[in-house]
Structure formats: C-alpha cells, structure tokens
PDB file of C-alpha atoms in Angstrom:
ATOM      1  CA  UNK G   1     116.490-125.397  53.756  1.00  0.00           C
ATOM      2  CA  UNK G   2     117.015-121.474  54.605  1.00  0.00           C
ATOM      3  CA  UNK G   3     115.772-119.191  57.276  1.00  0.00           C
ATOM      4  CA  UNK G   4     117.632-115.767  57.578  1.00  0.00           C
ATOM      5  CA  UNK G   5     117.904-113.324  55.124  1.00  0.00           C
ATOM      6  CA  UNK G   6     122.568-114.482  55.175  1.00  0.00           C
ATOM      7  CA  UNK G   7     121.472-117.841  54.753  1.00  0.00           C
ATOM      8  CA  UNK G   8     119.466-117.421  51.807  1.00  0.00           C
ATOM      9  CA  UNK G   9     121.962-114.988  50.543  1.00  0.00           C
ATOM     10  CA  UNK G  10     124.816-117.966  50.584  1.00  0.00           C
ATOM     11  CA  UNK G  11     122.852-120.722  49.558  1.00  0.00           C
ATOM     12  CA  UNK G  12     122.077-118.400  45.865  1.00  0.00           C
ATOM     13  CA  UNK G  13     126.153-117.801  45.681  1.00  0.00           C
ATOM     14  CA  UNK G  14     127.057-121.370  46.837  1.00  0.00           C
ATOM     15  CA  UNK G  15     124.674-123.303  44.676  1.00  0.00           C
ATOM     16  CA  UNK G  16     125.516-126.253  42.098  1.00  0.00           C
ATOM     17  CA  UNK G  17     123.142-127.751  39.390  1.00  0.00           C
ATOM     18  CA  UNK G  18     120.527-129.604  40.856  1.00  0.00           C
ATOM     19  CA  UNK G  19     120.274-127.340  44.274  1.00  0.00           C
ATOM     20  CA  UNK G  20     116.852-127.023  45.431  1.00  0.00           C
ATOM     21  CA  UNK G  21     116.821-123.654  48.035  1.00  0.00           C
ATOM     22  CA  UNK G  22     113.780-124.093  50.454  1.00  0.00           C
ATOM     23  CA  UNK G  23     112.887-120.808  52.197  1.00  0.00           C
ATOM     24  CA  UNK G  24     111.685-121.516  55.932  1.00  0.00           C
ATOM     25  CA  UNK G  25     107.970-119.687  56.227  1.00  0.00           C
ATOM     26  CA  UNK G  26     108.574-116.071  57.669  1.00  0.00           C
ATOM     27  CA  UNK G  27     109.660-112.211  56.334  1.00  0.00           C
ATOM     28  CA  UNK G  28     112.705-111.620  55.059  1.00  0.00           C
ATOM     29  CA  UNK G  29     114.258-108.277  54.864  1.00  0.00           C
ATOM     30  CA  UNK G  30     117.347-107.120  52.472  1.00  0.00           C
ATOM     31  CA  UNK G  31     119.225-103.949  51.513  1.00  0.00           C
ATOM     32  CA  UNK G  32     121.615-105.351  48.974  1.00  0.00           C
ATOM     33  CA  UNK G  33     121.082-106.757  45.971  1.00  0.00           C
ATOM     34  CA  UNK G  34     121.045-110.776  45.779  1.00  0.00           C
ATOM     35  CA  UNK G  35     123.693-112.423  43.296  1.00  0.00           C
ATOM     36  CA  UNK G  36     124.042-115.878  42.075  1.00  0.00           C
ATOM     37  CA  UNK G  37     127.357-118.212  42.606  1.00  0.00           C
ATOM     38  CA  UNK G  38     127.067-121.107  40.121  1.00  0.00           C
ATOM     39  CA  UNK G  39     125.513-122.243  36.641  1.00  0.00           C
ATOM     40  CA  UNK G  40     122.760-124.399  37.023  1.00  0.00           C
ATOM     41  CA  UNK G  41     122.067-126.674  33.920  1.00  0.00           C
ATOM     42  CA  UNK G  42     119.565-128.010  31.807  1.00  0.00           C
ATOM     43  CA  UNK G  43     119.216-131.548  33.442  1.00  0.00           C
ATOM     44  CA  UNK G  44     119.434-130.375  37.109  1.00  0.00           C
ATOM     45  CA  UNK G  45     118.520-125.679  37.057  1.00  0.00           C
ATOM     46  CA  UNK G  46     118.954-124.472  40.719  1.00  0.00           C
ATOM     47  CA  UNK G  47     115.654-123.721  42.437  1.00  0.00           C
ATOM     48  CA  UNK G  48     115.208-120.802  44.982  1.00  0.00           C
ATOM     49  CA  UNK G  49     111.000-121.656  46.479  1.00  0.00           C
ATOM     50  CA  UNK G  50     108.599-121.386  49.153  1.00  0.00           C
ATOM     51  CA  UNK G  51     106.970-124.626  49.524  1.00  0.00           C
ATOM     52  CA  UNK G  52     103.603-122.897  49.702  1.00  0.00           C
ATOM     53  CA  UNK G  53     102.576-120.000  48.195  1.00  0.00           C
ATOM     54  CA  UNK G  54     102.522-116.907  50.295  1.00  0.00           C
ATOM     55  CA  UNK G  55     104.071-117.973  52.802  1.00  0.00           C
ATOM     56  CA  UNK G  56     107.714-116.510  52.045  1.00  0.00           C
ATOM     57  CA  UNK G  57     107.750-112.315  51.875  1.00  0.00           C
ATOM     58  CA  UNK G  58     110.854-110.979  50.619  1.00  0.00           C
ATOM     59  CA  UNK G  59     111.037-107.065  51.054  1.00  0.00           C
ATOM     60  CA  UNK G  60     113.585-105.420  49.048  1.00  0.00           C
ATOM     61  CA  UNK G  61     114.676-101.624  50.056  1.00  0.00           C
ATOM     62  CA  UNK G  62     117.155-101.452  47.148  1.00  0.00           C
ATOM     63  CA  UNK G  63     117.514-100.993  43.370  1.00  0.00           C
ATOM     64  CA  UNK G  64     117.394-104.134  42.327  1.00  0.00           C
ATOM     65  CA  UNK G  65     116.364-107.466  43.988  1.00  0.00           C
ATOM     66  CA  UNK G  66     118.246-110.424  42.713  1.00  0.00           C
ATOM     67  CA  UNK G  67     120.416-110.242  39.634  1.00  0.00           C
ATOM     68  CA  UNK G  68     120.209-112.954  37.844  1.00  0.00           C
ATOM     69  CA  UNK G  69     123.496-113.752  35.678  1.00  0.00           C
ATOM     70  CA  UNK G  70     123.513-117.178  35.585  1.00  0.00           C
ATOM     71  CA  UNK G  71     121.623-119.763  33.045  1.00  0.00           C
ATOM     72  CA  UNK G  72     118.735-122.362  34.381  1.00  0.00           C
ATOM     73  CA  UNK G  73     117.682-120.750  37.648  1.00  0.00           C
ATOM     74  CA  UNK G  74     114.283-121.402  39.088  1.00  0.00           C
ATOM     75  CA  UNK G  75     112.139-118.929  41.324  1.00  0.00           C
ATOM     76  CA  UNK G  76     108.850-119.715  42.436  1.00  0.00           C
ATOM     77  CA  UNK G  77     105.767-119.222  45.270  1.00  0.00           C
ATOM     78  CA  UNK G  78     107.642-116.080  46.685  1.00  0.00           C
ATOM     79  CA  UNK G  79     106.231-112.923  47.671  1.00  0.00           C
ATOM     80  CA  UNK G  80     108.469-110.074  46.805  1.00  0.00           C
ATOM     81  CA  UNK G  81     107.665-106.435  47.535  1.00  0.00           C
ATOM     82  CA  UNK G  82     109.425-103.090  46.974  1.00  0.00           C
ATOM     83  CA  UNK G  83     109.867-101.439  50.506  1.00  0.00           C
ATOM     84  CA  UNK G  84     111.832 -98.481  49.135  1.00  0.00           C
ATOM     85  CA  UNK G  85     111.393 -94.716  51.254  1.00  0.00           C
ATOM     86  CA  UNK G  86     110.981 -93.242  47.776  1.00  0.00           C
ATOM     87  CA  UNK G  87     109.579 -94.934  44.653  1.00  0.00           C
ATOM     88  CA  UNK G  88     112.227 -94.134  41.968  1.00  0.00           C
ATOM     89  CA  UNK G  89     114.617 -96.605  44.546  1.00  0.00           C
ATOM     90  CA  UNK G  90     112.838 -99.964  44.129  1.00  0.00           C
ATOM     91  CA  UNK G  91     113.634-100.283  40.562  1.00  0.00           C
ATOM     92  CA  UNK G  92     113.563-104.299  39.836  1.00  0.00           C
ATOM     93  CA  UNK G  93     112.542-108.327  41.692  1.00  0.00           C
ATOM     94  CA  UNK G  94     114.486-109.588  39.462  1.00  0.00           C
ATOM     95  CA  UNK G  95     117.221-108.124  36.869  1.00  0.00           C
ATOM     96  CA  UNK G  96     117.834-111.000  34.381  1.00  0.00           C
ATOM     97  CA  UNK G  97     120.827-110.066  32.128  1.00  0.00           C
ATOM     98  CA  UNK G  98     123.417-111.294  29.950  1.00  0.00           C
ATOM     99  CA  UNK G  99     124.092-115.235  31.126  1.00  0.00           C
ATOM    100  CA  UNK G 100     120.982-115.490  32.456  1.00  0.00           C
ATOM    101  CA  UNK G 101     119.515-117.571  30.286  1.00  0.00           C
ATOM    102  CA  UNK G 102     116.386-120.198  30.434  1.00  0.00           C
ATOM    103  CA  UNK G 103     115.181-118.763  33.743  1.00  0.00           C
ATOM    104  CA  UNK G 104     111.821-119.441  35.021  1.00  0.00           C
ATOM    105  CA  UNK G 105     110.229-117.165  37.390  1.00  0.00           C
ATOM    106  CA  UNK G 106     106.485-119.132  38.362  1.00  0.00           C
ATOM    107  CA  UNK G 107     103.734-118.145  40.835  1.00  0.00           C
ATOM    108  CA  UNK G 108     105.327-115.147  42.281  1.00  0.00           C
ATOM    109  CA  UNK G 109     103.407-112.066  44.142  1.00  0.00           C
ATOM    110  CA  UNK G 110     106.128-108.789  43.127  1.00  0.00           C
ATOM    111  CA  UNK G 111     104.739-105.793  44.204  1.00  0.00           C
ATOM    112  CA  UNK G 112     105.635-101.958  44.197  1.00  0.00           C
ATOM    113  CA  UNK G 113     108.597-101.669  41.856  1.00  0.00           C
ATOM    114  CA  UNK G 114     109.084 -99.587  38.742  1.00  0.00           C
ATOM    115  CA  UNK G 115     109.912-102.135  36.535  1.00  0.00           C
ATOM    116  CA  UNK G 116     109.544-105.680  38.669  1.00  0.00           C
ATOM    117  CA  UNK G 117     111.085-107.531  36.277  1.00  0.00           C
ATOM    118  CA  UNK G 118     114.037-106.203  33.943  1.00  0.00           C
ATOM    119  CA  UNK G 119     115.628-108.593  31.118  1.00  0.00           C
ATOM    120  CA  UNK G 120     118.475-106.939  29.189  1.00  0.00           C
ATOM    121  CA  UNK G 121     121.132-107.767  27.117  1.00  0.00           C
ATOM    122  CA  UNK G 122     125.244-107.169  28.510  1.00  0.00           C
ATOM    123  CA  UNK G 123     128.359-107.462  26.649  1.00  0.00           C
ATOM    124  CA  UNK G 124     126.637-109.088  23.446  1.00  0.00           C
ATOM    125  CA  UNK G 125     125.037-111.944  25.845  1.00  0.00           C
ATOM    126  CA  UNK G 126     121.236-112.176  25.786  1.00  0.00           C
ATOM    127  CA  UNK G 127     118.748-113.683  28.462  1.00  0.00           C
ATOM    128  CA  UNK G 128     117.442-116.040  25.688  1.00  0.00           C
ATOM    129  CA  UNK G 129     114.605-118.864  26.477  1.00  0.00           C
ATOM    130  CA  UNK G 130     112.901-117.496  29.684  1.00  0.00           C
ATOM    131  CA  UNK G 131     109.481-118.187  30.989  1.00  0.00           C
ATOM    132  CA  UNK G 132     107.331-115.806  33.363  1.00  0.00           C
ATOM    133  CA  UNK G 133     104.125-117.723  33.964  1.00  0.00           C
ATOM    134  CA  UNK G 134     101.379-117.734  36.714  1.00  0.00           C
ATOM    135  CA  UNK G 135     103.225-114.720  38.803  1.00  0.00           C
ATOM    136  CA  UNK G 136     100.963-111.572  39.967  1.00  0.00           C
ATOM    137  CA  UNK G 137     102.697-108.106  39.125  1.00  0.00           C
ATOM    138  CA  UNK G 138     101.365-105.075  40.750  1.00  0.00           C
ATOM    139  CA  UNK G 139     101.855-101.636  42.398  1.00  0.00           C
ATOM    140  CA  UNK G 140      99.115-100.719  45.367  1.00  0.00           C
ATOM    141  CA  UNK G 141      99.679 -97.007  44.157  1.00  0.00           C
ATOM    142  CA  UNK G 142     100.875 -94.739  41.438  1.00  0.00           C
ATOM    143  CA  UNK G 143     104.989 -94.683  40.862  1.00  0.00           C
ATOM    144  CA  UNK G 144     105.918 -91.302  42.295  1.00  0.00           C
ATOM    145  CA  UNK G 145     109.209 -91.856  39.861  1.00  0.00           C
ATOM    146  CA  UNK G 146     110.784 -90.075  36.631  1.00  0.00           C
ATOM    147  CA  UNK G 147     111.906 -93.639  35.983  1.00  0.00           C
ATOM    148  CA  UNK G 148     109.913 -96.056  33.452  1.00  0.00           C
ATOM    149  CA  UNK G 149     107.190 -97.856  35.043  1.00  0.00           C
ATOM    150  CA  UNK G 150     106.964-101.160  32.825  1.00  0.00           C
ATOM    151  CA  UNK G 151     106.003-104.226  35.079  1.00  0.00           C
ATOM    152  CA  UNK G 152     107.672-106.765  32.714  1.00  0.00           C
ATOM    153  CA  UNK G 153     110.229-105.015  30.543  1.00  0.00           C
ATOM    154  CA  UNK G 154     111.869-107.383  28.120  1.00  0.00           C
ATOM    155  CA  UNK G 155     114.338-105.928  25.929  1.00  0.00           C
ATOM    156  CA  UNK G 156     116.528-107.495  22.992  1.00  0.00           C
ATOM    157  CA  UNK G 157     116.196-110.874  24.351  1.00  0.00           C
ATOM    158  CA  UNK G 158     114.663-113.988  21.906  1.00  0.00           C
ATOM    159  CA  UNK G 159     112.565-116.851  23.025  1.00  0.00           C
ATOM    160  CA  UNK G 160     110.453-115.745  26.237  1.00  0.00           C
ATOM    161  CA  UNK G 161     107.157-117.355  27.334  1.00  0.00           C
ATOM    162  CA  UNK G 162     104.856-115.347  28.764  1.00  0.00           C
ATOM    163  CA  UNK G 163     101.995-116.873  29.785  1.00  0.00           C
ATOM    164  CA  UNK G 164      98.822-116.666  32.290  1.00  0.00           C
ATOM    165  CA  UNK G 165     100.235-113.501  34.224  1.00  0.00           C
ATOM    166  CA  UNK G 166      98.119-111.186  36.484  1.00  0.00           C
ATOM    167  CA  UNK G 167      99.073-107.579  35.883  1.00  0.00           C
ATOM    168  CA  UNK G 168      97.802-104.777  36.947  1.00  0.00           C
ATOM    169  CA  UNK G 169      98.360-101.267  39.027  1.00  0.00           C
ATOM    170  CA  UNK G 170     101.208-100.041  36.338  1.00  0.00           C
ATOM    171  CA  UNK G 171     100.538 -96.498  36.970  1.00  0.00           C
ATOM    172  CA  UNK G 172     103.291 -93.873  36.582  1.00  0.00           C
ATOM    173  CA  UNK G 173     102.857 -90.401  38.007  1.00  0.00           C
ATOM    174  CA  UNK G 174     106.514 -88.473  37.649  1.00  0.00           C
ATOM    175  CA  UNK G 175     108.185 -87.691  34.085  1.00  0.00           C
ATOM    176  CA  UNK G 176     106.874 -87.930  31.545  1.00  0.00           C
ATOM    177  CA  UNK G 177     103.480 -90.525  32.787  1.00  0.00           C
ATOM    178  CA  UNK G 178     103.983 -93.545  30.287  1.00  0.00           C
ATOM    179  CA  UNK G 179     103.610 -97.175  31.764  1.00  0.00           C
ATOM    180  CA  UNK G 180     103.110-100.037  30.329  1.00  0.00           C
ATOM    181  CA  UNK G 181     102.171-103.906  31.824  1.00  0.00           C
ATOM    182  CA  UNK G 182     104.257-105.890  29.833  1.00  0.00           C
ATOM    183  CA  UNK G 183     107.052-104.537  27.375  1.00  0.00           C
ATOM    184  CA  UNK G 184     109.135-106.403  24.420  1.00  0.00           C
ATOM    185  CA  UNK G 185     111.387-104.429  22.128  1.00  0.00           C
ATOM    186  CA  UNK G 186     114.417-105.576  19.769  1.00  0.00           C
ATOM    187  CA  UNK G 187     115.761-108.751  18.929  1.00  0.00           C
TER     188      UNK G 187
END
C-alpha cells in the first residue's frame, strides 16, 4: 500500500512478480516520468491499482507518464490526466515500448494528452500481446500541438486486444489538424 507520489515511484522500481501496488485514495502529482524496476511474469504480472475506481488522480506535467519497459505489468482504476502549461508537453499515460510486453492497462480515466497511450517498437523488441480494455480516453479541449494527436497509437507491435474502450475528444488544432481515436500501423 502507497500514499505519496516517492512511494509510489519506489514501489514501480522495487517490484518482483506477484507485487500488487495499492494506491492510498488522494491526488498525486509528478514531474518526471515513472519507470519500472523488475519483470513481472506470467504466473504472478505486477499490479499498480486503485481499489476503487476514481478514487486515485494521477496528474502528469511531463512528456511522458510511466514508461513501461518491462513484460506482465498491470494498471488499472486510475485516473490519469495531462496537467502540462502547454499542450504539445503532455505527450503520453503510458509509453509501452520494447520489453514491455503482455501489459494490461483496464478501467482507466487518461485525459488531456496528445497521444495517451504510445506502444512502439525499440532495438528490434516489440510490445507484443497487450490488452487496453474498459479505460476512458479523452481530451476536454482541442490539442493546441504540432504533435500527432492519436489517443491510442499502436505501432509495429502484434497481438493487442482492444476492446470496450470509451474514446472521444481527439481533436487536434496545430500542424497539420489530423487526429485519430485509435491508431495501428505495421507489423
């Protein structure tokens, strides 16, 4: 169980199969980017929750959220939202790359990012086997950004389940004004 912002941030590095992080009810604010410590596995994936649904707020003033790097994490009943002075800042939730394989991000709120959830390829390794089910992606406002606006952008990686999402609000007002809700390309 975790209730500052440092305590979450070294229960996700310290971590080992089977972990189950609780977040405490209440708002949590961060600047830097969250990271992951440990592999969790098939048998026992490492869980970061709210026990209830909204009643955990993340705010994120920063690029990216979490990166996530590391096979079998869990992430579900948060609240996440971009809290970025200028739009183009609050690029991604959640950056799944590489490693990251058979994540499961369930029942989320992400609001008011670019692109709130990012899966890419790094180094020939591929975020294969995800799921993104029941979560609510959406921006209050247009994205004053030259960046893409894509609320799920999947890109090269095989085997995602996508599945009884709420999206809506994907809106892009700087470059060149193309947005799209959910995005899958290569692979």
């Amino acid at each position: 169980h975790v209730d500052t912002p440092q305590a979450i941030r070294e229960a996700l590095l310290q971590a080992r199969p089977g972990t189950d992080i609780v977040v405490a009810p209440g708002l949590y604010p961060f600047e830097t980017r969250l990271r992951l410590g440990h592999d969790g596995s098939e048998a026992a994936p490492i869980r970061l929750r709210a026990e209830r649904p909204g009643t955990v707020w993340f705010e994120f003033a920063q690029e990216e959220g979490v990166l996530v790097d590391r096979p079998h994490w869990r992430f579900e009943n948060l609240d996440i939202r971009g809290v970025c002075p200028r739009h183009h800042d609050c690029e991604h939730a959640f950056h799944v790359v590489g490693r990251g394989r058979h994540v499961v991000i369930r029942n989320n709120r992400l609001a008011e990012f670019n692109a709130a959830i990012k899966v890419n390829g790094v180094d020939g390794d591929w975020p294969d086997h995800g799921e993104l089910s029941h979560n609510t992606l959406v921006n209050a406002v247009p994205r004053r950004t030259d960046r893409p606006v894509t609320m799920f952008d999947l890109v090269g990686a095989n085997h995602w389940r996508v599945l009884d999402n709420h999206v809506s609000g994907f809106v892009k007002e700087g470059g060149n004004g193309v947005a799209y809700g959910l995005f899958a390309k290569g692979a």
